[in-house]
Amino acid sequence: MCIRDSKYSMNVEEDPQEHLELVRFQQELEFVQFLANPSYLKYLSDEGYFEQRAFRAYLKYLTYWKQWPYIRFIRYPVCLKVLEILTENEGRLIEKLSDKHFLEHLENSIHLSWEKL
């Protein structure tokens, strides 16, 4: 498997370490983008992930996706705003995730933002 993107390229067949880095990259990208899904946020909240110090530290670690060159791989930019809210003022959003009306409003807001594009 070979990935080419302008000046960045990887041939993961040649180096197992590069393959592991690619898998990690893909998993972290997928997770960050799941943050744009209000149902997934509710799941994380219901399962108590936001209460875990290690998980909150992981969210802070993932803020590197807001920087170049990583940001260019993001397809759902609202996920970066959600990540920012979760890392800067996690309690405010987490409390609201238990409110069904807030979740509906959040989901509608996300859909409207896509319609404007």
mmCIF file of C-alpha atoms in Angstrom:
data_model
loop_
_atom_site.group_PDB
_atom_site.id
_atom_site.type_symbol
_atom_site.label_atom_id
_atom_site.label_comp_id
_atom_site.label_asym_id
_atom_site.label_seq_id
_atom_site.Cartn_x
_atom_site.Cartn_y
_atom_site.Cartn_z
ATOM 1 C CA MET A 1 0.000 0.000 0.000
ATOM 2 C CA CYS A 2 1.377 3.352 -0.957
ATOM 3 C CA ILE A 3 -0.071 6.685 0.121
ATOM 4 C CA ARG A 4 0.896 9.768 -1.799
ATOM 5 C CA ASP A 5 -0.147 13.301 -1.010
ATOM 6 C CA SER A 6 1.970 16.131 -2.409
ATOM 7 C CA LYS A 7 5.266 16.089 -0.516
ATOM 8 C CA TYR A 8 4.108 13.396 1.941
ATOM 9 C CA SER A 9 4.282 9.785 0.914
ATOM 10 C CA MET A 10 4.530 6.440 2.631
ATOM 11 C CA ASN A 11 5.116 2.996 1.304
ATOM 12 C CA VAL A 12 3.857 0.912 4.206
ATOM 13 C CA GLU A 13 4.778 -2.361 2.545
ATOM 14 C CA GLU A 14 8.454 -1.549 3.001
ATOM 15 C CA ASP A 15 8.415 -0.588 6.682
ATOM 16 C CA PRO A 16 6.248 -2.228 9.382
ATOM 17 C CA GLN A 17 6.730 0.797 11.647
ATOM 18 C CA GLU A 18 5.272 3.062 8.972
ATOM 19 C CA HIS A 19 2.334 0.688 8.704
ATOM 20 C CA LEU A 20 1.685 1.002 12.448
ATOM 21 C CA GLU A 21 1.926 4.784 12.203
ATOM 22 C CA LEU A 22 -0.548 4.778 9.318
ATOM 23 C CA VAL A 23 -3.021 2.636 11.270
ATOM 24 C CA ARG A 24 -2.735 4.973 14.264
ATOM 25 C CA PHE A 25 -3.204 7.982 11.994
ATOM 26 C CA GLN A 26 -6.349 6.469 10.477
ATOM 27 C CA GLN A 27 -7.801 5.476 13.853
ATOM 28 C CA GLU A 28 -7.225 8.896 15.376
ATOM 29 C CA LEU A 29 -8.649 10.657 12.318
ATOM 30 C CA GLU A 30 -11.750 8.469 12.442
ATOM 31 C CA PHE A 31 -12.224 9.037 16.168
ATOM 32 C CA VAL A 32 -11.837 12.817 15.904
ATOM 33 C CA GLN A 33 -14.416 12.933 13.128
ATOM 34 C CA PHE A 34 -16.853 10.829 15.161
ATOM 35 C CA LEU A 35 -16.993 13.790 17.541
ATOM 36 C CA ALA A 36 -19.217 15.498 14.946
ATOM 37 C CA ASN A 37 -21.895 12.884 15.700
ATOM 38 C CA PRO A 38 -24.162 13.935 18.605
ATOM 39 C CA SER A 39 -25.311 10.339 19.142
ATOM 40 C CA TYR A 40 -21.709 9.249 19.584
ATOM 41 C CA LEU A 41 -21.103 12.074 22.054
ATOM 42 C CA LYS A 42 -24.117 10.895 24.037
ATOM 43 C CA TYR A 43 -22.771 7.337 23.993
ATOM 44 C CA LEU A 44 -19.403 8.511 25.318
ATOM 45 C CA SER A 45 -21.166 10.493 28.025
ATOM 46 C CA ASP A 46 -23.509 7.654 29.003
ATOM 47 C CA GLU A 47 -20.583 5.227 29.243
ATOM 48 C CA GLY A 48 -18.683 7.608 31.524
ATOM 49 C CA TYR A 49 -15.732 8.265 29.238
ATOM 50 C CA PHE A 50 -15.723 11.989 29.981
ATOM 51 C CA GLU A 51 -15.301 11.221 33.679
ATOM 52 C CA GLN A 52 -12.003 9.406 33.031
ATOM 53 C CA ARG A 53 -8.866 11.514 33.390
ATOM 54 C CA ALA A 54 -7.020 9.431 30.782
ATOM 55 C CA PHE A 55 -9.791 9.979 28.231
ATOM 56 C CA ARG A 56 -9.813 13.740 28.833
ATOM 57 C CA ALA A 57 -6.020 13.746 28.377
ATOM 58 C CA TYR A 58 -6.472 11.815 25.126
ATOM 59 C CA LEU A 59 -8.889 14.473 23.876
ATOM 60 C CA LYS A 60 -6.310 17.170 24.649
ATOM 61 C CA TYR A 61 -3.687 15.157 22.786
ATOM 62 C CA LEU A 62 -5.975 14.987 19.733
ATOM 63 C CA THR A 63 -6.041 18.777 19.381
ATOM 64 C CA TYR A 64 -3.041 18.420 17.069
ATOM 65 C CA TRP A 65 -5.643 17.754 14.347
ATOM 66 C CA LYS A 66 -6.376 21.478 14.361
ATOM 67 C CA GLN A 67 -2.885 22.177 12.987
ATOM 68 C CA TRP A 68 -1.316 21.872 9.560
ATOM 69 C CA PRO A 69 -0.736 19.383 7.937
ATOM 70 C CA TYR A 70 -3.288 17.251 9.812
ATOM 71 C CA ILE A 71 -6.251 19.582 9.412
ATOM 72 C CA ARG A 72 -6.330 19.016 5.667
ATOM 73 C CA PHE A 73 -7.494 15.418 6.235
ATOM 74 C CA ILE A 74 -10.570 16.496 8.218
ATOM 75 C CA ARG A 75 -13.822 16.055 6.265
ATOM 76 C CA TYR A 76 -16.198 17.140 9.043
ATOM 77 C CA PRO A 77 -14.775 20.402 10.429
ATOM 78 C CA VAL A 78 -17.451 20.683 13.107
ATOM 79 C CA CYS A 79 -15.635 17.852 14.894
ATOM 80 C CA LEU A 80 -12.761 20.246 15.603
ATOM 81 C CA LYS A 81 -15.112 22.741 17.229
ATOM 82 C CA VAL A 82 -16.613 19.977 19.361
ATOM 83 C CA LEU A 83 -13.109 18.836 20.303
ATOM 84 C CA GLU A 84 -12.238 22.410 21.277
ATOM 85 C CA ILE A 85 -15.352 22.710 23.454
ATOM 86 C CA LEU A 86 -14.684 19.359 25.079
ATOM 87 C CA THR A 87 -11.090 20.229 25.926
ATOM 88 C CA GLU A 88 -11.646 23.824 27.028
ATOM 89 C CA ASN A 89 -14.907 23.570 28.924
ATOM 90 C CA GLU A 90 -15.771 19.905 29.057
ATOM 91 C CA GLY A 91 -18.297 20.139 31.885
ATOM 92 C CA ARG A 92 -20.658 22.507 30.099
ATOM 93 C CA LEU A 93 -21.170 20.304 27.048
ATOM 94 C CA ILE A 94 -21.120 17.023 28.957
ATOM 95 C CA GLU A 95 -23.966 18.135 31.215
ATOM 96 C CA LYS A 96 -26.088 19.059 28.198
ATOM 97 C CA LEU A 97 -25.541 15.712 26.464
ATOM 98 C CA SER A 98 -28.115 14.113 28.754
ATOM 99 C CA ASP A 99 -30.793 16.523 27.469
ATOM 100 C CA LYS A 100 -32.677 15.019 24.508
ATOM 101 C CA HIS A 101 -33.732 18.467 23.236
ATOM 102 C CA PHE A 102 -30.144 19.716 23.282
ATOM 103 C CA LEU A 103 -29.009 16.688 21.277
ATOM 104 C CA GLU A 104 -31.711 17.308 18.690
ATOM 105 C CA HIS A 105 -30.719 20.968 18.499
ATOM 106 C CA LEU A 106 -27.041 20.046 18.118
ATOM 107 C CA GLU A 107 -27.807 17.552 15.370
ATOM 108 C CA ASN A 108 -30.015 20.061 13.530
ATOM 109 C CA SER A 109 -27.318 22.736 13.830
ATOM 110 C CA ILE A 110 -24.727 20.413 12.348
ATOM 111 C CA HIS A 111 -27.024 19.527 9.445
ATOM 112 C CA LEU A 112 -27.767 23.203 8.794
ATOM 113 C CA SER A 113 -24.065 24.004 8.718
ATOM 114 C CA TRP A 114 -23.618 21.420 5.969
ATOM 115 C CA GLU A 115 -26.554 22.768 3.975
ATOM 116 C CA LYS A 116 -24.918 26.191 3.877
ATOM 117 C CA LEU A 117 -21.882 24.801 2.095
#
